[in-house]
Tab-separated table of C-alpha atoms in Angstrom:
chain	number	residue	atom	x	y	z
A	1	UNK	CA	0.000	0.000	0.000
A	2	UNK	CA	2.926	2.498	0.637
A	3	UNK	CA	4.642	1.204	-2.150
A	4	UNK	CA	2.124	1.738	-4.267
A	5	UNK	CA	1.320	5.306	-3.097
A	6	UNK	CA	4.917	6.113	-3.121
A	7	UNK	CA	4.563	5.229	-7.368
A	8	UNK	CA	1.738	7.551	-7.508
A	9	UNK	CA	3.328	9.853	-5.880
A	10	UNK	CA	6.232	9.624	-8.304
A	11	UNK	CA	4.259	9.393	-11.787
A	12	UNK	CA	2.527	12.701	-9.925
A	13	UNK	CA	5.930	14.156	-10.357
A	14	UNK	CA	6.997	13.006	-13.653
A	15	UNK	CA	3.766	14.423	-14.966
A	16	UNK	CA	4.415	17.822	-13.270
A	17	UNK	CA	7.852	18.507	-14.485
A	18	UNK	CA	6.815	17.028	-18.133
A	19	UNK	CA	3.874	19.336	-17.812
A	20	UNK	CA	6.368	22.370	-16.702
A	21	UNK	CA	8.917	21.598	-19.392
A	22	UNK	CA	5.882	21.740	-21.896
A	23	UNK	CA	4.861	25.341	-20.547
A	24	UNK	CA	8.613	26.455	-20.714
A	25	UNK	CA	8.971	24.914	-24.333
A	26	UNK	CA	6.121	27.025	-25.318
A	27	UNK	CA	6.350	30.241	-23.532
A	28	UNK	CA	7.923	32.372	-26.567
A	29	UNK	CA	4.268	31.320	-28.272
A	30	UNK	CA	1.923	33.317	-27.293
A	31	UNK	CA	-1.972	33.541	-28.315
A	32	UNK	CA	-3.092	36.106	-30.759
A	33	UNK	CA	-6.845	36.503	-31.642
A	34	UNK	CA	-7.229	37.214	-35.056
A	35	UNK	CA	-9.717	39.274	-37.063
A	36	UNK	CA	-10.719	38.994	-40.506
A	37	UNK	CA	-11.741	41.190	-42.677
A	38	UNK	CA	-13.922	39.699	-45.900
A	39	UNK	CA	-14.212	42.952	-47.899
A	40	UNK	CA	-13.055	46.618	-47.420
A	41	UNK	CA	-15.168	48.885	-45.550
A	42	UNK	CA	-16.796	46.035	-43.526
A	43	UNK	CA	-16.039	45.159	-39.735
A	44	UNK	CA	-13.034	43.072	-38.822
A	45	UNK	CA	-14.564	40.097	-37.068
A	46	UNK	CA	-13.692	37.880	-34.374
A	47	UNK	CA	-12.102	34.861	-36.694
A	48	UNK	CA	-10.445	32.946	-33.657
A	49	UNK	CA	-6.256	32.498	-32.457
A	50	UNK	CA	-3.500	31.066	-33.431
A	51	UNK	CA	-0.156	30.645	-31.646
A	52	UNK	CA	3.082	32.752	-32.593
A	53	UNK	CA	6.242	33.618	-31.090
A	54	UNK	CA	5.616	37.216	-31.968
A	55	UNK	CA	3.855	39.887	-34.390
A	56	UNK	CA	4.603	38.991	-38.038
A	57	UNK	CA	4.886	35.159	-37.023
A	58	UNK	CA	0.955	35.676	-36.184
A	59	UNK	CA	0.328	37.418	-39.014
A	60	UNK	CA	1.329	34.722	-41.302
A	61	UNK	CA	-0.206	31.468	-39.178
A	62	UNK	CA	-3.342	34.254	-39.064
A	63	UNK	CA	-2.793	33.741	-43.115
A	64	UNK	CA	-2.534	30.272	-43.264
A	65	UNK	CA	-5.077	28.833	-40.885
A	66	UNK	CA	-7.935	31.404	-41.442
A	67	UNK	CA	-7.562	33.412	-44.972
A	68	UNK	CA	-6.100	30.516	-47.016
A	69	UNK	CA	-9.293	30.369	-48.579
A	70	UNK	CA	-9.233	34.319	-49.930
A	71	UNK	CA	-11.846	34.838	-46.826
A	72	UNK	CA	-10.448	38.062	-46.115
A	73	UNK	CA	-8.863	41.333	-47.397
A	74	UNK	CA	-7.629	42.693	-44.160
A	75	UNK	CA	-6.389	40.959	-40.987
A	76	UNK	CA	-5.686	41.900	-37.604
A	77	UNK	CA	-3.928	40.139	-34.432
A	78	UNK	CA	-3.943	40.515	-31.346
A	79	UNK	CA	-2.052	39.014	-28.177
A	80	UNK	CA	-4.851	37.504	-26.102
A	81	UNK	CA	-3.631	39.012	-22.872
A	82	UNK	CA	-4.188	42.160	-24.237
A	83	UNK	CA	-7.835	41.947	-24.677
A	84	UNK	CA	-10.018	43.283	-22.193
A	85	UNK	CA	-13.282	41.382	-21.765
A	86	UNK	CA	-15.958	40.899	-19.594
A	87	UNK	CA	-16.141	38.155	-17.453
A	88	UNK	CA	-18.613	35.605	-17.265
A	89	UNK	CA	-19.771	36.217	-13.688
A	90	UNK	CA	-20.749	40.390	-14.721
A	91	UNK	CA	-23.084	39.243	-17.423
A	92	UNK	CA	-26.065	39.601	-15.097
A	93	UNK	CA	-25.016	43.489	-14.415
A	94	UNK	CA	-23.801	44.240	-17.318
A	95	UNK	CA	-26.050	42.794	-20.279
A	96	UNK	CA	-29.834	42.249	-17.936
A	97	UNK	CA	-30.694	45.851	-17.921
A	98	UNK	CA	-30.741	46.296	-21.897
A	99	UNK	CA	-33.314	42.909	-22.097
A	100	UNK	CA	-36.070	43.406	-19.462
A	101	UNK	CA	-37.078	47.285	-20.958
A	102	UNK	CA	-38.854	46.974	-24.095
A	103	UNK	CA	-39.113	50.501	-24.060
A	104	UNK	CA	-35.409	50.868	-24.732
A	105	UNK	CA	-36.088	48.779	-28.018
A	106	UNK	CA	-37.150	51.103	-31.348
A	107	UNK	CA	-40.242	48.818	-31.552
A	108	UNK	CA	-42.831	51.195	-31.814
A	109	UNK	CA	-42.289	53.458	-34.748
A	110	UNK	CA	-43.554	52.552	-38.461
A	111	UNK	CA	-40.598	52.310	-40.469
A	112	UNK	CA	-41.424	54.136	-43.369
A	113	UNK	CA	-41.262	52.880	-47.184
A	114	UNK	CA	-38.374	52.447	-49.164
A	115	UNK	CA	-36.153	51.992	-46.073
A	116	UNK	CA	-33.890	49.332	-46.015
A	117	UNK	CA	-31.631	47.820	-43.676
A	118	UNK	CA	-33.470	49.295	-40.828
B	1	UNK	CA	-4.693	23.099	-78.587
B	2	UNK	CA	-1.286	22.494	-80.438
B	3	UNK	CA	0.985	25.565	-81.188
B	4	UNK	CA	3.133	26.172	-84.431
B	5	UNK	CA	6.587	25.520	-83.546
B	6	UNK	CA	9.149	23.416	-84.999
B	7	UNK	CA	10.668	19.975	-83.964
B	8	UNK	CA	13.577	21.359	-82.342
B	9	UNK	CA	11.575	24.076	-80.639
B	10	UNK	CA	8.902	22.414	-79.476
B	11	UNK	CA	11.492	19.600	-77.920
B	12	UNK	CA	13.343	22.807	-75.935
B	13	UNK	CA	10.263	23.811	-74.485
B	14	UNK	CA	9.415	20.442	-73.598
B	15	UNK	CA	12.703	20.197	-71.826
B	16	UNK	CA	12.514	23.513	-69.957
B	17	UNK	CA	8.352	23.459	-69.005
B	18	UNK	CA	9.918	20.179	-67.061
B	19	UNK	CA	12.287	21.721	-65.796
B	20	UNK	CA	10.053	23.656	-63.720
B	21	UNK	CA	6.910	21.667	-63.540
B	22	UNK	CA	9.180	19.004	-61.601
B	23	UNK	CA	11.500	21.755	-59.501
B	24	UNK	CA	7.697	22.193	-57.856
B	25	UNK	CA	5.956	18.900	-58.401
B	26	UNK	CA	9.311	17.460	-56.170
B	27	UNK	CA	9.169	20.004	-53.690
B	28	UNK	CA	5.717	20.166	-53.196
B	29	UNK	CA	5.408	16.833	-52.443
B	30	UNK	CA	8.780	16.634	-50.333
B	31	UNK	CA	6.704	19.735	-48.109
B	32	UNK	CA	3.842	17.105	-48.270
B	33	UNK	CA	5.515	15.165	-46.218
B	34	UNK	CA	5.499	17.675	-43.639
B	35	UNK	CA	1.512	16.978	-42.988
B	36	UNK	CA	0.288	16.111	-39.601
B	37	UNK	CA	4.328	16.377	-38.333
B	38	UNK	CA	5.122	19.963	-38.319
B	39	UNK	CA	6.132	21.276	-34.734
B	40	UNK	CA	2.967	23.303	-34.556
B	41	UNK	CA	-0.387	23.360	-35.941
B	42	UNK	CA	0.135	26.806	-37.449
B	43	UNK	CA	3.398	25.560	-39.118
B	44	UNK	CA	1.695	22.327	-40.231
B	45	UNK	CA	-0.902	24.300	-42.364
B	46	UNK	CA	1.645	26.856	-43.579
B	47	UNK	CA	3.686	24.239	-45.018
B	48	UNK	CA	0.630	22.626	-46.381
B	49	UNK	CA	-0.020	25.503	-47.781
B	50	UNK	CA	2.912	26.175	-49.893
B	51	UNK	CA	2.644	22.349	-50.789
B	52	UNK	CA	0.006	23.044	-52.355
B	53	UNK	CA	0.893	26.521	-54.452
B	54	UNK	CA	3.777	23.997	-55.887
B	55	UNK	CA	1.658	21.031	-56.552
B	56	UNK	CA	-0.988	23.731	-58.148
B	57	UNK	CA	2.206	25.484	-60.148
B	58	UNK	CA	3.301	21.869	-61.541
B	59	UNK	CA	-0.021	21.031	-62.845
B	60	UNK	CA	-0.202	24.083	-64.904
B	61	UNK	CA	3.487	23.652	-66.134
B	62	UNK	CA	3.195	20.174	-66.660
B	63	UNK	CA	0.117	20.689	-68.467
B	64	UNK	CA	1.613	23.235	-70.939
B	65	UNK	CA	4.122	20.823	-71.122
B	66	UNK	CA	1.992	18.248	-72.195
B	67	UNK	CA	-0.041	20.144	-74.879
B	68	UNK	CA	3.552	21.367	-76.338
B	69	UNK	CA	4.812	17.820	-76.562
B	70	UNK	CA	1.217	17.669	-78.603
B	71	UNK	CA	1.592	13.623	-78.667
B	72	UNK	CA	-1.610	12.504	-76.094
B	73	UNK	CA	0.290	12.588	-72.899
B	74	UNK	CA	-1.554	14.295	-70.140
B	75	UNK	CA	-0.199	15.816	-66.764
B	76	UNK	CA	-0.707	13.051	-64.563
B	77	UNK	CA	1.413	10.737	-67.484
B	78	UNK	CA	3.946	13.380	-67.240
B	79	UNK	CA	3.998	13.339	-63.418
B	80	UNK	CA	3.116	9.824	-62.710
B	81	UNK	CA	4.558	7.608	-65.519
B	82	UNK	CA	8.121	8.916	-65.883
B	83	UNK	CA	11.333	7.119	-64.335
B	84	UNK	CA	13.980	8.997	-62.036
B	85	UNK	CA	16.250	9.646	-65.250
B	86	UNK	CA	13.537	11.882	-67.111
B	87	UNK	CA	13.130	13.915	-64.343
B	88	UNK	CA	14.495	17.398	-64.822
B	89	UNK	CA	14.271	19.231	-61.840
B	90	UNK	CA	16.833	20.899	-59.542
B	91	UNK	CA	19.183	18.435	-57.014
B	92	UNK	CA	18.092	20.866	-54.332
B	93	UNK	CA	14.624	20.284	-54.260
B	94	UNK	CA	14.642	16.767	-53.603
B	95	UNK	CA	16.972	16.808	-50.639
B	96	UNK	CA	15.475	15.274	-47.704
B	97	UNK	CA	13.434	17.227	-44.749
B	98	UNK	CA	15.570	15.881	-42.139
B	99	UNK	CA	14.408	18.272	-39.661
B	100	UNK	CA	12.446	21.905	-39.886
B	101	UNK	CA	15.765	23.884	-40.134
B	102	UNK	CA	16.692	22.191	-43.094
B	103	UNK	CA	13.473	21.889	-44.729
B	104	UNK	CA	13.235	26.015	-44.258
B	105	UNK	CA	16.885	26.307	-45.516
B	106	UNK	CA	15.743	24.846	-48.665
B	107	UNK	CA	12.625	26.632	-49.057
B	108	UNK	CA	14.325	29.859	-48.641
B	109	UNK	CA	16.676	28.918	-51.605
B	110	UNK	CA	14.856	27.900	-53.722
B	111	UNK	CA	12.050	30.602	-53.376
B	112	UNK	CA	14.775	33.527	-53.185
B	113	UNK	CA	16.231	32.395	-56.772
B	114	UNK	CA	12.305	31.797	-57.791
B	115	UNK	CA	10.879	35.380	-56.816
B	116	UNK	CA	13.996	36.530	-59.052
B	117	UNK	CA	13.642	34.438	-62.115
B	118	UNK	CA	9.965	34.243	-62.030
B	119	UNK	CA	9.541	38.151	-62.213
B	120	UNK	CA	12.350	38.039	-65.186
B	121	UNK	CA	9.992	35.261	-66.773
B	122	UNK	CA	6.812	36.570	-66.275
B	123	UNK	CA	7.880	39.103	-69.296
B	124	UNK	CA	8.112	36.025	-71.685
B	125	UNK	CA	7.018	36.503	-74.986
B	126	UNK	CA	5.033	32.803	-75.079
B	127	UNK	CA	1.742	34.158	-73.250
B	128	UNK	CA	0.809	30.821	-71.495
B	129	UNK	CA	4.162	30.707	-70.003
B	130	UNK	CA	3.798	33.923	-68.925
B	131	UNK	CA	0.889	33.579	-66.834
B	132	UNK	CA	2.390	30.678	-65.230
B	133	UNK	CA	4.826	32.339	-64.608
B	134	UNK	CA	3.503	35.581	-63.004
B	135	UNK	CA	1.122	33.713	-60.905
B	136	UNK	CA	4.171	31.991	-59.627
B	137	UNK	CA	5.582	35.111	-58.279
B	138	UNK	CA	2.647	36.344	-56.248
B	139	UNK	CA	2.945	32.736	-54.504
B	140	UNK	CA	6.379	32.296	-54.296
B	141	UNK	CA	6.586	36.032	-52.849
B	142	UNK	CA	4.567	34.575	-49.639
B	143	UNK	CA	6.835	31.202	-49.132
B	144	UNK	CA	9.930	33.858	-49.531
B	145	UNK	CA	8.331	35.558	-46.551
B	146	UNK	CA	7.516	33.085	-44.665
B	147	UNK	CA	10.909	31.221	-44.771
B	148	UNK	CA	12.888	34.552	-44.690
B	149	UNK	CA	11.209	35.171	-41.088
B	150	UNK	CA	11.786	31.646	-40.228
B	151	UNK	CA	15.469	31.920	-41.119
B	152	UNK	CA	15.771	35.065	-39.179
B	153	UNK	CA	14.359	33.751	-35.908
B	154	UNK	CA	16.081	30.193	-36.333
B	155	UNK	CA	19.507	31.477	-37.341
B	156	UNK	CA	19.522	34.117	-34.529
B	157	UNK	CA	17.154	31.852	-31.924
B	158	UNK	CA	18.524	29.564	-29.727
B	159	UNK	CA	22.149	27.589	-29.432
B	160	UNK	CA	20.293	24.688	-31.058
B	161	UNK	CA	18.154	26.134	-33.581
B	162	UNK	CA	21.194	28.354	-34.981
B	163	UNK	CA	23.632	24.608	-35.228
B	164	UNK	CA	20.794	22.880	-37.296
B	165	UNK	CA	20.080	26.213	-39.163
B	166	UNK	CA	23.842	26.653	-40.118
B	167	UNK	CA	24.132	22.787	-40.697
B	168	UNK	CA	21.518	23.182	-42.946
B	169	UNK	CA	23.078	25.958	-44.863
B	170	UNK	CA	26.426	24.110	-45.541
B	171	UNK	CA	24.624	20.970	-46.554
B	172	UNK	CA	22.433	22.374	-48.658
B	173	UNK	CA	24.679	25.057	-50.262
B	174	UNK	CA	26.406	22.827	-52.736
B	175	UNK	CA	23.285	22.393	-54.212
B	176	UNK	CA	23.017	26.276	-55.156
B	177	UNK	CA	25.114	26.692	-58.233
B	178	UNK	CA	22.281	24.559	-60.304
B	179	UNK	CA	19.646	27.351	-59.974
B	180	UNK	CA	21.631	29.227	-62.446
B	181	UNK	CA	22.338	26.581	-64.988
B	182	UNK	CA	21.803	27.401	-68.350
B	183	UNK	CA	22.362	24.926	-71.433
B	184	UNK	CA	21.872	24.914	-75.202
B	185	UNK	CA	17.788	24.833	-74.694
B	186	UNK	CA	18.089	28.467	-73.048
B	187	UNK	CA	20.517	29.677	-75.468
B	188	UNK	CA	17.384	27.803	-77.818
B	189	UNK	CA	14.746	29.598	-76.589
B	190	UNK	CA	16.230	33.345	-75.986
B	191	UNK	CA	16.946	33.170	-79.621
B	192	UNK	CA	13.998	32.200	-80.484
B	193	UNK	CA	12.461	34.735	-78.737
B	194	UNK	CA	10.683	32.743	-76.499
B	195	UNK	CA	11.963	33.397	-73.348
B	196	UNK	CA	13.782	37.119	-72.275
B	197	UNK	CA	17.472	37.072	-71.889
B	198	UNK	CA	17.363	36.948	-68.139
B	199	UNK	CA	19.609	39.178	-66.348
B	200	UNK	CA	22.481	38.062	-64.523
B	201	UNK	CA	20.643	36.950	-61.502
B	202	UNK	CA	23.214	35.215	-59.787
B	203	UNK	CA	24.856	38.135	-58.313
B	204	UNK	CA	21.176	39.595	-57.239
B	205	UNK	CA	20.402	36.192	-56.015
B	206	UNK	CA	23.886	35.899	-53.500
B	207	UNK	CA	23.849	39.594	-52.410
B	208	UNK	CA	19.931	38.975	-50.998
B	209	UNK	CA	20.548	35.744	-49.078
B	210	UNK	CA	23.698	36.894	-48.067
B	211	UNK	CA	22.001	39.742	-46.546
B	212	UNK	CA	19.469	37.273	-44.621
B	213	UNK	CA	22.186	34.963	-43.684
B	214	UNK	CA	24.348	37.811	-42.008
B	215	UNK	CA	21.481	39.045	-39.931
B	216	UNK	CA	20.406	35.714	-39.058
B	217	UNK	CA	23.778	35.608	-37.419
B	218	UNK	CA	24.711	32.804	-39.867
B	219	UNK	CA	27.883	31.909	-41.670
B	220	UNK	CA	27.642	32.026	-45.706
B	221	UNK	CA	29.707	28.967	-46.877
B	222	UNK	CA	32.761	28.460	-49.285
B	223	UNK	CA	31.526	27.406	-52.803
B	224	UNK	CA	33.018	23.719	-52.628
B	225	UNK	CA	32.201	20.666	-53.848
B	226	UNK	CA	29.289	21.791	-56.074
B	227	UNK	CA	26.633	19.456	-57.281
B	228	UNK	CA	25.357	19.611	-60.676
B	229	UNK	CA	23.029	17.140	-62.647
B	230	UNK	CA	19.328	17.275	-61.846
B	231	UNK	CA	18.824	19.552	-64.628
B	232	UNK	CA	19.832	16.803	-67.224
B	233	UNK	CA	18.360	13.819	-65.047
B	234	UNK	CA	21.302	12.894	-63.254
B	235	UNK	CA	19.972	12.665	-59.618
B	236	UNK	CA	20.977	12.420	-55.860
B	237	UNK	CA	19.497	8.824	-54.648
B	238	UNK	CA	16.574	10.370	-53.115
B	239	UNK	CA	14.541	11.067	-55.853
B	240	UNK	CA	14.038	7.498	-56.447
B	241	UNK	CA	12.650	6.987	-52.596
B	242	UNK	CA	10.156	10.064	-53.155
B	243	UNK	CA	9.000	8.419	-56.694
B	244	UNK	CA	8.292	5.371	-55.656
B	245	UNK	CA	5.879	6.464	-52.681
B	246	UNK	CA	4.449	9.417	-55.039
B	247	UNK	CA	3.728	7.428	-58.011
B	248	UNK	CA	2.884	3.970	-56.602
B	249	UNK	CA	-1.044	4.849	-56.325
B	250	UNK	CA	-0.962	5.584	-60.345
B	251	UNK	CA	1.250	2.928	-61.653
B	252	UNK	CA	-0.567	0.092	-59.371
B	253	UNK	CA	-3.949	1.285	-60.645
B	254	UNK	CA	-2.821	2.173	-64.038
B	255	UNK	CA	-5.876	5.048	-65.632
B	256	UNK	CA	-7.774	4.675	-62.275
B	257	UNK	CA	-10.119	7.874	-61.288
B	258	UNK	CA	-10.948	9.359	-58.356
């Protein structure tokens, strides 16, 4: 019994430091999120990340993985840690308040003819 | 579609549209290779990618080829159905991958010297090689980035990355001198009109990757001991290996579609 917990105990260990080396090996790669572009004068949108061990490096994987296609015209990355977001727990705060007021909603005006895109 | 040229003509374009429909059939399937065992995911569909500009770049070369040679052989004949000897492309591109260092080294030779004789090319006189040709230079200007970065941050990265790197330069500089060979079927075809008298680019070629290889920290190697012979089907013993796994599919199932 003390043997065997000792082996646990051990394989616990290899996995850390194989886990840590891992980590180290990959520190110079950082995430960037990317955004596409699909034609000029639209938004750049949310496309998803890649990693990179630095600005042009994640412009290029941005090329390869998500405009190989000719999806976009325009690309931008960003590193991830450099994105400020909300977090899951403010959504109640932050988002509830637009929801529950349908008087904050433009429901209640005719749009008139002819207008499009409205 | 068959164009009006004469025997000896249409035999020298022959020759040279393999030439280059091979340099890229060979090296896009040696980056092939690279699928599902590059060191990242990103990396794994870059290289992919550039596979596939080459494989894409041989088809239409081989193509032309095959309408110039006007006697019923199609692409896949030319690409499938031809022995190590009638191969005509460069001893460079079929050198091994061994590891990522050298398979960038090799890429950033070979697309250097392209992005300089493509753009010379692209001003043929013999339209569809022209457009072959200047599509190839939009392409090839991407892989030349791509590698050129690579080079950079391997040459001047770590202690090991820089030893491969600059092992991978001195192996694979030997092979260099070929990309400038010239023979009676260029002399052939300037004459003729067909092609432009292409600048010296030798000098242009040596002064560029010099520049790279200095500020990737990396030594630029004597000329010794260069290799010669892919050009007139004279090949390292590679090229046999890489045939026999890339054309086993279409000789076992001889006219097979898929």
């Amino acid at each position: 019994m003390k043997r065997q917990l000792l082996t646990q105990k051990r394989i616990k260990k290899t996995i850390e430091i194989f886990m840590a080396e891992q980590s180290e090996e990959k520190s110079g790669w950082k995430i960037w999120e990317v955004f596409t572009q699909s034609k000029t004068g639209e938004p750049h949108i949310h496309a998803g990340n890649v990693h990179a061990p630095d600005a042009e490096m994640a412009l290029q994987n941005a090329r390869d993985v998500y405009s190989r296609r000719n999806e976009a015209v325009s690309l931008w990355v960003v590193p991830a840690d450099q994105l400020v977001a909300t977090s899951p727990s403010d959504s109640g705060s932050f988002f509830d308040p637009a929801n529950d007021k349908i008087y904050r909603h433009p429901l209640f005006y005719k749009v008139p003819k002819g207008v499009r895109g409205f | 579609m068959s164009y009006k040229l004469n025997n000896d003509m249409r035999t020298a374009l022959f020759e040279y549209l393999l030439r280059h429909g091979d340099d890229k059939l060979i090296l896009g399937h040696r980056l092939s290779e690279w699928c599902g065992h590059a060191p990242i995911l990103e990396e794994d569909i870059a290289l992919a990618n550039i596979a596939l500009d080459c494989v894409g770049q041989a088809s239409a070369f081989l193509s032309l080829a095959a309408e110039v040679e006007d006697k019923g052989r199609s692409e896949d004949d030319l690409a499938y159905l031809r022995n190590e000897l009638q191969f005509k492309n460069l001893l460079l591109v079929e050198q091994p991958n061994k590891d990522f260092a050298q398979t960038i080294t090799r890429q950033f030779f070979y697309s250097s010297y392209g992005i300089y004789f493509f753009q010379n090319l692209a001003k043929c006189e013999f339209e569809p090689l022209a457009g072959i040709f200047s599509k190839a230079v939009k392409e090839t200007s991407y892989h030349l980035r791509h590698c050129k970065e690579w080079m950079l941050r391997l040459g001047d990265g770590t202690e090991e990355s820089h030893n491969k790197t600059q092992e991978a330069v001195n192996d694979l500089w030997r092979f260099t001198d070929e990309l400038f060979f010239k023979n009676e079927i260029d002399e052939l075809l300037i004459q003729e009109n067909i092609l432009p008298d292409t600048n010296p680019i030798r000098e242009t070629w040596r002064n560029y990757v010099g520049e790279v290889l200095t500020k990737a920290t990396l030594q630029i190697p004597q000329d010794e001991n260069m290799q010669t012979g892919g050009r007139r089907g004279t090949h390292t013993e590679h090229l046999g290996h890489l045939l026999a796994e890339m054309q086993i599919i279409a000789r076992s199932y001889p006219n097979a579609k898929w």
